[in-house]
mmCIF file of C-alpha atoms and ligand atoms in Angstrom:
data_model
loop_
_atom_site.group_PDB
_atom_site.id
_atom_site.type_symbol
_atom_site.label_atom_id
_atom_site.label_comp_id
_atom_site.label_asym_id
_atom_site.label_seq_id
_atom_site.Cartn_x
_atom_site.Cartn_y
_atom_site.Cartn_z
ATOM 1 C CA UNK A 177 188.694 152.623 86.701
ATOM 2 C CA UNK A 178 188.707 154.317 90.040
ATOM 3 C CA UNK A 179 191.574 156.763 91.033
ATOM 4 C CA UNK A 180 194.346 154.799 92.677
ATOM 5 C CA UNK A 181 194.510 155.645 96.437
ATOM 6 C CA UNK A 182 197.471 156.234 98.687
ATOM 7 C CA UNK A 183 197.623 156.802 102.458
ATOM 8 C CA UNK A 184 200.569 158.972 103.499
ATOM 9 C CA UNK A 185 201.762 158.423 107.052
ATOM 10 C CA UNK A 186 204.784 160.883 107.358
ATOM 11 C CA UNK A 187 205.389 160.134 110.971
ATOM 12 C CA UNK A 188 208.204 161.712 112.953
ATOM 13 C CA UNK A 189 211.595 163.465 112.567
ATOM 14 C CA UNK A 190 212.703 163.773 109.012
ATOM 15 C CA UNK A 191 209.668 161.685 107.850
ATOM 16 C CA UNK A 192 207.498 164.783 107.083
ATOM 17 C CA UNK A 193 210.359 166.678 105.410
ATOM 18 C CA UNK A 194 211.175 163.772 103.026
ATOM 19 C CA UNK A 195 207.420 163.299 102.376
ATOM 20 C CA UNK A 196 207.013 166.855 101.225
ATOM 21 C CA UNK A 197 209.353 166.023 98.413
ATOM 22 C CA UNK A 198 207.318 162.981 97.457
ATOM 23 C CA UNK A 199 204.143 165.033 97.379
ATOM 24 C CA UNK A 200 205.838 167.424 94.887
ATOM 25 C CA UNK A 201 206.791 164.437 92.800
ATOM 26 C CA UNK A 202 203.207 163.083 92.880
ATOM 27 C CA UNK A 203 201.997 166.447 91.695
ATOM 28 C CA UNK A 204 204.534 166.223 88.826
ATOM 29 C CA UNK A 205 203.139 162.833 87.814
ATOM 30 C CA UNK A 206 199.649 164.202 87.931
ATOM 31 C CA UNK A 207 200.513 167.316 85.820
ATOM 32 C CA UNK A 208 202.859 165.491 83.310
ATOM 33 C CA UNK A 209 201.921 161.881 83.110
ATOM 34 C CA UNK A 210 198.164 161.903 83.856
ATOM 35 C CA UNK A 211 198.745 159.819 86.979
ATOM 36 C CA UNK A 212 196.320 161.051 89.498
ATOM 37 C CA UNK A 213 196.267 159.702 93.098
ATOM 38 C CA UNK A 214 193.562 159.916 95.635
ATOM 39 C CA UNK A 215 195.830 161.030 98.449
ATOM 40 C CA UNK A 216 194.836 160.900 102.143
ATOM 41 C CA UNK A 217 197.187 161.710 105.102
ATOM 42 C CA UNK A 218 197.194 160.697 108.668
ATOM 43 C CA UNK A 219 199.427 160.413 111.778
ATOM 44 C CA UNK A 220 201.679 157.442 112.937
ATOM 45 C CA UNK A 221 204.226 156.966 115.614
ATOM 46 C CA UNK A 222 205.110 159.826 118.069
ATOM 47 C CA UNK A 223 202.993 162.290 116.093
ATOM 48 C CA UNK A 224 199.896 160.041 116.584
ATOM 49 C CA UNK A 225 200.822 159.545 120.247
ATOM 50 C CA UNK A 226 201.044 163.298 120.828
ATOM 51 C CA UNK A 227 197.543 163.818 119.206
ATOM 52 C CA UNK A 228 195.704 160.681 120.400
ATOM 53 C CA UNK A 229 197.712 158.911 123.082
ATOM 54 C CA UNK A 230 198.362 155.937 120.770
ATOM 55 C CA UNK A 231 200.892 155.415 117.967
ATOM 56 C CA UNK A 232 198.180 154.276 115.544
ATOM 57 C CA UNK A 233 194.482 154.861 115.929
ATOM 58 C CA UNK A 234 191.909 152.239 114.855
ATOM 59 C CA UNK A 235 190.588 154.791 112.288
ATOM 60 C CA UNK A 236 194.076 155.117 110.757
ATOM 61 C CA UNK A 237 194.391 151.303 110.771
ATOM 62 C CA UNK A 238 191.122 150.990 108.995
ATOM 63 C CA UNK A 239 192.153 153.509 106.316
ATOM 64 C CA UNK A 240 195.394 151.582 105.770
ATOM 65 C CA UNK A 241 193.424 148.410 105.061
ATOM 66 C CA UNK A 242 191.278 150.311 102.577
ATOM 67 C CA UNK A 243 193.841 151.948 100.292
ATOM 68 C CA UNK A 244 195.825 150.612 97.353
ATOM 69 C CA UNK A 245 199.100 151.413 99.214
ATOM 70 C CA UNK A 246 200.502 153.016 102.305
ATOM 71 C CA UNK A 247 203.595 155.230 102.113
ATOM 72 C CA UNK A 248 205.309 155.676 105.530
ATOM 73 C CA UNK A 249 208.019 158.167 106.419
ATOM 74 C CA UNK A 250 209.652 157.207 109.713
ATOM 75 C CA UNK A 251 208.724 156.897 113.373
ATOM 76 C CA UNK A 252 210.407 157.514 116.753
ATOM 77 C CA UNK A 253 212.604 160.001 118.468
ATOM 78 C CA UNK A 254 214.159 160.786 121.877
ATOM 79 C CA UNK A 255 210.934 162.433 123.130
ATOM 80 C CA UNK A 256 209.273 158.973 123.095
ATOM 81 C CA UNK A 257 212.084 156.780 124.381
ATOM 82 C CA UNK A 258 210.736 156.541 127.908
ATOM 83 C CA UNK A 259 207.179 155.698 126.851
ATOM 84 C CA UNK A 260 205.640 152.411 127.908
ATOM 85 C CA UNK A 261 206.484 149.607 125.364
ATOM 86 C CA UNK A 262 202.759 149.322 124.376
ATOM 87 C CA UNK A 263 202.577 152.914 123.059
ATOM 88 C CA UNK A 264 206.130 153.354 121.598
ATOM 89 C CA UNK A 265 206.133 154.828 118.116
ATOM 90 C CA UNK A 266 207.480 151.573 116.645
ATOM 91 C CA UNK A 267 204.273 149.759 117.856
ATOM 92 C CA UNK A 268 202.366 151.709 115.235
ATOM 93 C CA UNK A 269 204.548 150.400 112.518
ATOM 94 C CA UNK A 270 204.478 146.855 113.797
ATOM 95 C CA UNK A 271 200.646 147.015 114.090
ATOM 96 C CA UNK A 272 200.395 148.076 110.383
ATOM 97 C CA UNK A 273 202.662 145.245 109.274
ATOM 98 C CA UNK A 274 200.868 142.675 111.339
ATOM 99 C CA UNK A 275 197.272 143.573 110.613
ATOM 100 C CA UNK A 276 197.880 144.114 106.904
ATOM 101 C CA UNK A 277 199.618 140.684 107.030
ATOM 102 C CA UNK A 278 202.615 142.010 105.012
ATOM 103 C CA UNK A 279 204.662 138.792 104.808
ATOM 104 C CA UNK A 280 207.125 139.645 102.036
ATOM 105 C CA UNK A 281 209.650 142.442 102.766
ATOM 106 C CA UNK A 282 211.391 143.566 99.656
ATOM 107 C CA UNK A 283 214.744 145.219 100.229
ATOM 108 C CA UNK A 284 216.585 146.247 97.054
ATOM 109 C CA UNK A 285 220.333 146.873 97.272
ATOM 110 C CA UNK A 286 221.201 148.928 94.226
ATOM 111 C CA UNK A 287 224.371 150.822 93.861
ATOM 112 C CA UNK A 288 224.163 153.907 91.789
ATOM 113 C CA UNK A 289 227.465 154.290 89.913
ATOM 114 C CA UNK A 290 227.959 157.826 91.201
ATOM 115 C CA UNK A 291 227.960 156.579 94.831
ATOM 116 C CA UNK A 292 230.127 153.564 94.347
ATOM 117 C CA UNK A 293 232.898 155.328 96.249
ATOM 118 C CA UNK A 294 230.655 155.377 99.390
ATOM 119 C CA UNK A 295 230.631 151.606 99.699
ATOM 120 C CA UNK A 296 232.993 149.887 102.118
ATOM 121 C CA UNK A 297 233.854 147.471 99.354
ATOM 122 C CA UNK A 298 236.038 148.200 96.281
ATOM 123 C CA UNK A 299 234.278 150.140 93.602
ATOM 124 C CA UNK A 300 234.489 147.403 90.986
ATOM 125 C CA UNK A 301 232.732 144.968 93.361
ATOM 126 C CA UNK A 302 229.701 147.200 93.767
ATOM 127 C CA UNK A 303 229.390 149.370 90.728
ATOM 128 C CA UNK A 304 226.221 148.451 88.940
ATOM 129 C CA UNK A 305 225.086 146.185 91.829
ATOM 130 C CA UNK A 306 221.304 145.381 91.756
ATOM 131 C CA UNK A 307 220.156 142.767 94.209
ATOM 132 C CA UNK A 308 216.698 142.246 95.642
ATOM 133 C CA UNK A 309 216.333 140.524 99.056
ATOM 134 C CA UNK A 310 212.924 139.053 99.839
ATOM 135 C CA UNK A 311 212.685 138.537 103.652
ATOM 136 C CA UNK A 312 209.729 136.646 105.213
ATOM 137 C CA UNK A 313 208.310 139.223 107.654
ATOM 138 C CA UNK A 314 205.548 137.666 109.751
ATOM 139 C CA UNK A 315 206.772 134.304 111.015
ATOM 140 C CA UNK A 316 210.012 132.430 111.985
ATOM 141 C CA UNK A 317 211.986 132.972 115.143
ATOM 142 C CA UNK A 318 210.689 136.467 115.922
ATOM 143 C CA UNK A 319 207.131 135.134 116.319
ATOM 144 C CA UNK A 320 207.381 131.302 116.978
ATOM 145 C CA UNK A 321 206.041 129.842 120.254
ATOM 146 C CA UNK A 322 207.237 128.933 122.854
ATOM 147 C CA UNK A 323 209.077 132.104 123.580
ATOM 148 C CA UNK A 324 210.128 133.760 126.767
ATOM 149 C CA UNK A 325 212.577 133.645 129.710
ATOM 150 C CA UNK A 326 211.881 130.652 131.847
ATOM 151 C CA UNK A 327 213.279 129.060 135.008
ATOM 152 C CA UNK A 328 214.840 125.685 134.489
ATOM 153 C CA UNK A 329 217.063 123.595 136.830
ATOM 154 C CA UNK A 330 217.714 126.716 139.006
ATOM 155 C CA UNK A 331 218.725 129.024 136.190
ATOM 156 C CA UNK A 332 217.008 131.180 133.614
ATOM 157 C CA UNK A 333 216.707 130.055 130.005
ATOM 158 C CA UNK A 334 215.847 132.448 127.078
ATOM 159 C CA UNK A 335 213.777 130.698 124.458
ATOM 160 C CA UNK A 336 212.756 131.642 120.922
ATOM 161 C CA UNK A 337 211.366 129.157 118.354
ATOM 162 C CA UNK A 338 212.165 128.975 114.705
ATOM 163 C CA UNK A 339 208.962 127.722 113.148
ATOM 164 C CA UNK A 340 207.618 127.754 109.554
ATOM 165 C CA UNK A 341 204.532 126.137 108.070
ATOM 166 C CA UNK A 342 204.608 124.996 104.428
ATOM 167 C CA UNK A 343 202.024 127.682 103.510
ATOM 168 C CA UNK A 344 204.164 130.428 104.975
ATOM 169 C CA UNK A 345 207.140 129.310 103.033
ATOM 170 C CA UNK A 346 205.021 128.769 99.899
ATOM 171 C CA UNK A 347 203.645 132.309 99.766
ATOM 172 C CA UNK A 348 206.924 134.165 100.309
ATOM 173 C CA UNK A 349 208.656 131.839 97.786
ATOM 174 C CA UNK A 350 206.012 132.556 95.160
ATOM 175 C CA UNK A 351 206.441 136.332 95.639
ATOM 176 C CA UNK A 352 210.204 135.813 95.140
ATOM 177 C CA UNK A 353 209.782 133.730 92.003
ATOM 178 C CA UNK A 354 207.427 136.300 90.520
ATOM 179 C CA UNK A 355 209.963 139.017 91.258
ATOM 180 C CA UNK A 356 212.741 137.068 89.699
ATOM 181 C CA UNK A 357 210.663 136.681 86.543
ATOM 182 C CA UNK A 358 210.498 140.489 86.263
ATOM 183 C CA UNK A 359 214.261 140.835 86.770
ATOM 184 C CA UNK A 360 217.152 138.597 85.699
ATOM 185 C CA UNK A 361 215.130 135.275 86.286
ATOM 186 C CA UNK A 362 217.406 133.992 88.992
ATOM 187 C CA UNK A 363 216.485 133.146 92.526
ATOM 188 C CA UNK A 364 218.757 132.078 95.424
ATOM 189 C CA UNK A 365 216.945 130.522 98.356
ATOM 190 C CA UNK A 366 218.889 130.871 101.653
ATOM 191 C CA UNK A 367 218.502 128.807 104.826
ATOM 192 C CA UNK A 368 220.549 126.407 106.943
ATOM 193 C CA UNK A 369 219.168 123.104 105.843
ATOM 194 C CA UNK A 370 222.398 121.479 107.098
ATOM 195 C CA UNK A 371 221.594 122.103 110.751
ATOM 196 C CA UNK A 372 217.872 123.255 110.950
ATOM 197 C CA UNK A 373 214.726 121.231 110.217
ATOM 198 C CA UNK A 374 212.957 124.408 109.357
ATOM 199 C CA UNK A 375 215.631 124.854 106.730
ATOM 200 C CA UNK A 376 215.119 121.395 105.316
ATOM 201 C CA UNK A 377 211.349 122.073 105.010
ATOM 202 C CA UNK A 378 212.085 125.542 103.488
ATOM 203 C CA UNK A 379 214.361 123.997 100.812
ATOM 204 C CA UNK A 380 211.897 121.182 99.973
ATOM 205 C CA UNK A 381 208.899 123.603 99.563
ATOM 206 C CA UNK A 382 210.948 126.090 97.412
ATOM 207 C CA UNK A 383 212.374 123.352 95.232
ATOM 208 C CA UNK A 384 208.915 121.854 94.699
ATOM 209 C CA UNK A 385 207.338 125.202 93.687
ATOM 210 C CA UNK A 386 210.289 126.001 91.413
ATOM 211 C CA UNK A 387 210.002 122.627 89.571
ATOM 212 C CA UNK A 388 206.251 122.683 89.222
ATOM 213 C CA UNK A 389 205.355 126.364 88.640
ATOM 214 C CA UNK A 390 208.578 128.306 87.795
ATOM 215 C CA UNK A 391 210.793 125.983 85.681
ATOM 216 C CA UNK A 392 211.935 128.972 83.740
ATOM 217 C CA UNK A 393 213.516 130.565 86.789
ATOM 218 C CA UNK A 394 217.064 129.469 87.646
ATOM 219 C CA UNK A 395 216.876 128.417 91.208
ATOM 220 C CA UNK A 396 219.863 127.916 93.499
ATOM 221 C CA UNK A 397 220.246 127.219 97.291
ATOM 222 C CA UNK A 398 222.792 128.561 99.690
ATOM 223 C CA UNK A 399 223.414 128.267 103.460
ATOM 224 C CA UNK A 400 222.946 131.567 105.252
ATOM 225 C CA UNK A 401 226.473 131.764 106.578
ATOM 226 C CA UNK A 402 227.913 131.260 103.065
ATOM 227 C CA UNK A 403 225.466 133.837 101.715
ATOM 228 C CA UNK A 404 226.840 136.393 104.161
ATOM 229 C CA UNK A 405 230.286 135.658 102.956
ATOM 230 C CA UNK A 406 229.277 135.752 99.314
ATOM 231 C CA UNK A 407 227.541 139.102 99.782
ATOM 232 C CA UNK A 408 230.747 140.792 100.707
ATOM 233 C CA UNK A 409 233.045 138.781 98.385
ATOM 234 C CA UNK A 410 231.197 138.950 95.077
ATOM 235 C CA UNK A 411 227.756 140.579 95.636
ATOM 236 C CA UNK A 412 226.960 140.940 91.907
ATOM 237 C CA UNK A 413 226.564 137.180 91.594
ATOM 238 C CA UNK A 414 222.975 137.541 93.087
ATOM 239 C CA UNK A 415 219.657 138.619 91.515
ATOM 240 C CA UNK A 416 216.835 137.817 93.940
ATOM 241 C CA UNK A 417 217.501 136.232 97.314
ATOM 242 C CA UNK A 418 214.590 134.763 99.333
ATOM 243 C CA UNK A 419 215.096 133.920 103.002
ATOM 244 C CA UNK A 420 213.418 133.739 106.392
ATOM 245 C CA UNK A 421 212.733 136.515 108.875
ATOM 246 C CA UNK A 422 215.870 136.214 111.021
ATOM 247 C CA UNK A 423 218.460 135.570 108.206
ATOM 248 C CA UNK A 424 216.647 138.146 106.105
ATOM 249 C CA UNK A 425 217.013 140.814 108.841
ATOM 250 C CA UNK A 426 220.748 140.382 108.892
ATOM 251 C CA UNK A 427 221.416 139.746 105.273
ATOM 252 C CA UNK A 428 219.329 142.634 104.004
ATOM 253 C CA UNK A 429 221.215 145.073 106.277
ATOM 254 C CA UNK A 430 224.542 143.718 105.128
ATOM 255 C CA UNK A 431 223.522 144.021 101.457
ATOM 256 C CA UNK A 432 222.104 147.499 102.019
ATOM 257 C CA UNK A 433 225.363 148.773 103.374
ATOM 258 C CA UNK A 434 227.230 147.647 100.219
ATOM 259 C CA UNK A 435 225.528 150.551 98.529
ATOM 260 C CA UNK A 436 226.891 153.213 100.855
ATOM 261 C CA UNK A 437 224.177 155.352 102.272
ATOM 262 C CA UNK A 438 221.009 154.872 104.406
ATOM 263 C CA UNK A 439 219.534 157.940 102.778
ATOM 264 C CA UNK A 440 219.188 156.037 99.498
ATOM 265 C CA UNK A 441 217.484 152.829 100.564
ATOM 266 C CA UNK A 442 213.768 152.141 99.940
ATOM 267 C CA UNK A 443 211.725 149.074 100.937
ATOM 268 C CA UNK A 444 208.375 147.482 100.276
ATOM 269 C CA UNK A 445 206.276 145.133 102.365
ATOM 270 C CA UNK A 446 203.706 143.186 100.456
ATOM 271 C CA UNK A 447 200.825 140.922 101.482
ATOM 272 C CA UNK A 448 198.097 138.888 99.799
ATOM 273 C CA UNK A 449 196.483 140.206 96.537
ATOM 274 C CA UNK A 450 193.462 142.580 96.921
ATOM 275 C CA UNK A 451 190.368 142.571 94.774
ATOM 276 C CA UNK A 452 192.174 144.544 92.091
ATOM 277 C CA UNK A 453 194.945 141.793 91.933
ATOM 278 C CA UNK A 454 197.611 144.033 93.410
ATOM 279 C CA UNK A 455 199.082 143.020 96.809
ATOM 280 C CA UNK A 456 198.282 144.858 100.047
ATOM 281 C CA UNK A 457 201.386 147.000 100.448
ATOM 282 C CA UNK A 458 203.298 149.416 102.580
ATOM 283 C CA UNK A 459 206.358 151.343 101.338
ATOM 284 C CA UNK A 460 208.948 152.999 103.558
ATOM 285 C CA UNK A 461 212.554 154.010 103.598
ATOM 286 C CA UNK A 462 214.929 151.823 105.458
ATOM 287 C CA UNK A 463 216.177 154.761 107.622
ATOM 288 C CA UNK A 464 214.675 156.019 110.895
ATOM 289 C CA UNK A 465 213.579 159.493 111.939
ATOM 290 C CA UNK A 466 217.152 160.795 112.185
ATOM 291 C CA UNK A 467 216.382 163.178 115.068
ATOM 292 C CA UNK A 468 219.940 164.538 114.877
ATOM 293 C CA UNK A 469 219.154 166.321 111.644
ATOM 294 C CA UNK A 470 215.378 166.660 111.763
ATOM 295 C CA UNK A 471 213.899 170.010 110.963
ATOM 296 C CA UNK A 472 217.149 171.393 109.466
ATOM 297 C CA UNK A 473 216.559 170.704 105.781
ATOM 298 C CA UNK A 474 219.404 168.299 105.636
ATOM 299 C CA UNK A 475 217.589 165.001 105.129
ATOM 300 C CA UNK A 476 218.155 163.169 101.974
ATOM 301 C CA UNK A 477 214.595 162.555 100.618
ATOM 302 C CA UNK A 478 215.797 159.871 98.071
ATOM 303 C CA UNK A 479 214.927 156.762 100.076
ATOM 304 C CA UNK A 480 211.388 157.952 100.562
ATOM 305 C CA UNK A 481 211.143 159.016 96.899
ATOM 306 C CA UNK A 482 212.552 155.575 95.799
ATOM 307 C CA UNK A 483 209.962 153.870 98.102
ATOM 308 C CA UNK A 484 207.294 155.716 96.104
ATOM 309 C CA UNK A 485 208.946 154.442 92.923
ATOM 310 C CA UNK A 486 208.485 150.929 94.323
ATOM 311 C CA UNK A 487 204.846 151.711 94.904
ATOM 312 C CA UNK A 488 204.455 152.786 91.315
ATOM 313 C CA UNK A 489 205.873 149.528 90.180
ATOM 314 C CA UNK A 490 204.276 147.033 92.691
ATOM 315 C CA UNK A 491 200.933 148.649 93.581
ATOM 316 C CA UNK A 492 199.961 150.733 90.588
ATOM 317 C CA UNK A 493 201.328 148.697 87.654
ATOM 318 C CA UNK A 494 203.390 151.689 86.489
ATOM 319 C CA UNK A 495 206.751 149.977 85.977
ATOM 320 C CA UNK A 496 207.791 152.448 83.124
ATOM 321 C CA UNK A 497 207.073 155.468 85.363
ATOM 322 C CA UNK A 498 209.015 153.782 88.240
ATOM 323 C CA UNK A 499 211.959 153.340 85.924
ATOM 324 C CA UNK A 500 211.566 157.058 84.987
ATOM 325 C CA UNK A 501 211.740 158.093 88.549
ATOM 326 C CA UNK A 502 214.627 155.892 89.463
ATOM 327 C CA UNK A 503 216.571 157.172 86.382
ATOM 328 C CA UNK A 504 215.871 160.762 87.479
ATOM 329 C CA UNK A 505 217.421 160.059 90.935
ATOM 330 C CA UNK A 506 220.432 158.395 89.322
ATOM 331 C CA UNK A 507 220.880 161.364 86.913
ATOM 332 C CA UNK A 508 220.759 163.938 89.749
ATOM 333 C CA UNK A 509 223.517 161.941 91.537
ATOM 334 C CA UNK A 510 225.557 161.575 88.424
ATOM 335 C CA UNK A 511 225.275 165.341 87.807
ATOM 336 C CA UNK A 512 226.722 165.975 91.308
ATOM 337 C CA UNK A 513 223.781 167.200 93.298
ATOM 338 C CA UNK A 514 224.139 165.671 96.802
ATOM 339 C CA UNK A 515 222.663 166.061 100.225
ATOM 340 C CA UNK A 516 225.190 166.144 103.155
ATOM 341 C CA UNK A 517 224.996 162.417 103.809
ATOM 342 C CA UNK A 518 226.420 161.782 100.313
ATOM 343 C CA UNK A 519 229.365 164.153 100.618
ATOM 344 C CA UNK A 520 232.853 163.921 101.947
ATOM 345 C CA UNK A 521 234.825 166.660 103.652
ATOM 346 C CA UNK A 522 235.865 169.309 101.164
ATOM 347 C CA UNK A 523 233.153 168.359 98.643
ATOM 348 C CA UNK A 524 231.453 171.791 98.602
ATOM 349 C CA UNK A 525 228.001 172.894 99.677
ATOM 350 C CA UNK A 526 225.355 170.221 100.133
ATOM 351 C CA UNK A 527 221.876 170.457 98.592
ATOM 352 C CA UNK A 528 219.023 170.818 101.063
ATOM 353 C CA UNK A 529 216.135 168.409 101.234
ATOM 354 C CA UNK A 530 213.935 170.580 98.996
ATOM 355 C CA UNK A 531 216.842 171.276 96.594
ATOM 356 C CA UNK A 532 217.329 167.558 96.167
ATOM 357 C CA UNK A 533 213.628 167.098 95.478
ATOM 358 C CA UNK A 534 213.585 170.029 92.962
ATOM 359 C CA UNK A 535 216.616 168.497 91.196
ATOM 360 C CA UNK A 536 214.851 165.170 90.846
ATOM 361 C CA UNK A 537 211.790 166.948 89.485
ATOM 362 C CA UNK A 538 213.917 168.840 86.978
ATOM 363 C CA UNK A 539 215.426 165.472 85.852
ATOM 364 C CA UNK A 540 211.927 164.051 85.511
ATOM 365 C CA UNK A 541 210.958 167.043 83.296
ATOM 366 C CA UNK A 542 214.161 166.528 81.227
ATOM 367 C CA UNK A 543 213.139 162.869 80.641
ATOM 368 C CA UNK A 544 209.950 163.882 78.725
HETATM 369 P P1 NAD B 89 218.373 156.664 111.744
HETATM 370 O O1 NAD B 89 218.227 155.844 110.505
HETATM 371 O O2 NAD B 89 217.291 157.544 112.059
HETATM 372 O O3 NAD B 89 219.673 157.509 111.682
HETATM 373 C C1 NAD B 89 221.000 156.942 111.547
HETATM 374 C C2 NAD B 89 221.998 158.012 111.067
HETATM 375 O O4 NAD B 89 221.734 158.143 109.608
HETATM 376 C C3 NAD B 89 221.810 159.388 111.637
HETATM 377 O O5 NAD B 89 223.090 159.986 111.760
HETATM 378 C C4 NAD B 89 220.970 160.083 110.639
HETATM 379 O O6 NAD B 89 221.140 161.521 110.548
HETATM 380 C C5 NAD B 89 221.385 159.453 109.320
HETATM 381 N N1 NAD B 89 220.262 159.418 108.394
HETATM 382 C C6 NAD B 89 219.286 158.583 108.283
HETATM 383 N N2 NAD B 89 218.413 158.808 107.346
HETATM 384 C C7 NAD B 89 218.937 159.888 106.651
HETATM 385 C C8 NAD B 89 218.546 160.579 105.504
HETATM 386 N N3 NAD B 89 217.432 160.275 104.888
HETATM 387 N N4 NAD B 89 219.279 161.580 105.115
HETATM 388 C C9 NAD B 89 220.483 161.919 105.783
HETATM 389 N N5 NAD B 89 220.899 161.236 106.873
HETATM 390 C C10 NAD B 89 220.189 160.268 107.303
HETATM 391 O O7 NAD B 89 218.539 155.607 112.933
HETATM 392 P P2 NAD B 89 218.669 155.874 114.472
HETATM 393 O O8 NAD B 89 219.464 157.135 114.793
HETATM 394 O O9 NAD B 89 219.276 154.685 115.038
HETATM 395 O O10 NAD B 89 217.219 156.000 115.004
HETATM 396 C C11 NAD B 89 216.579 157.252 115.257
HETATM 397 C C12 NAD B 89 215.100 157.012 115.597
HETATM 398 O O11 NAD B 89 214.465 156.351 114.470
HETATM 399 C C13 NAD B 89 214.870 156.104 116.745
HETATM 400 O O12 NAD B 89 213.818 156.563 117.530
HETATM 401 C C14 NAD B 89 214.560 154.752 116.155
HETATM 402 O O13 NAD B 89 213.822 153.955 116.993
HETATM 403 C C15 NAD B 89 213.843 155.130 114.926
HETATM 404 N N6 NAD B 89 213.848 154.253 113.763
HETATM 405 C C16 NAD B 89 212.711 154.180 113.023
HETATM 406 C C17 NAD B 89 212.614 153.368 111.946
HETATM 407 C C18 NAD B 89 211.479 153.284 111.051
HETATM 408 O O14 NAD B 89 210.621 154.210 111.267
HETATM 409 N N7 NAD B 89 211.293 152.422 110.204
HETATM 410 C C19 NAD B 89 213.823 152.604 111.563
HETATM 411 C C20 NAD B 89 214.947 152.775 112.327
HETATM 412 C C21 NAD B 89 214.999 153.617 113.437
#
């Protein structure tokens, strides 16, 4: 079997600092678990713009298409705010998602017990929380035509179109059913079938797939507005949620914040299976480039490290090693090592980015 490949695109701001810690962890897996990666690195976002005048070169795009997985840091920063829309750092990220056809966005919302106090909800509501939101990422109202601002009857009208084909619903639903099978076997499909035809079709397609191909998975349906309410009322009732692009954007941010800190949140975006049976994939933390703390050793590298754990699970078939890495992060938090974003006034001295990475490596070693 060939060595699994990974393309690291560290990007801007705290992206490279957090990625240094992931590289240390990859070296640990090589030394201690015999897990070797064929690692390549390249530029994305503002860093690519500075070097090449574009946020993603064709060569980097071609490399991304060729590897088993892409691990991205973050893009953007004030230096690039006034650039033309076509070369803004975010365009690099959007090009990767679009050309790799990454249609299923996985956003786990997991609350580590040691951080339950950071949630805006009561501790008992979020302690032990473990939800996975699967958001459709390449269609729906962010892409549907017609769209634009038009003149009509002497005034302007802003138009976006919510549009889903059966095959678009089918593929994201199957990803979610498969995930549910690997977790607690429960899937909640979310739309607004009460007022939207796209929601009626969504519900029909998901119901049919469930009955025909996943009868073992407990399927439920919920309207999106109710789901928002339920997420802040009793979030632990959910296992996997599958929903469209627009509702998923909102619900995944809402669920993420139940867990307390942006510095802890990973994500995965998955596409169609490649020749090796694994999906095309890009992994990235939910947070941005955090220019306010970049270059100061203050960034929490956990979200990027946990994104690599997702890569181990979903791209490299290493679920047990992903569990090991996630448990190491949890142990470090439980032992009280914290970066500044996870501390409150009077909590003592925060760990630096590299001290956090080192503590996770020590916990990995202790797990052997
Ligand atoms: P941000 O996520 O970069 O930062 C928000 C706040 O959270 C900041 O106070 C920051 O210091 C803190 N924070 C974020 N990640 C942290 C971490 N790992 N450790 C400690 N603290 C952390 O969002 P923003 O400030 O709105 O955006 C900054 C830049 O990032 C902008 O240019 C924006 O366009 C870009 N952005 C990029 C992505 C991405 O690359 N996927 C996502 C969001 C924003």
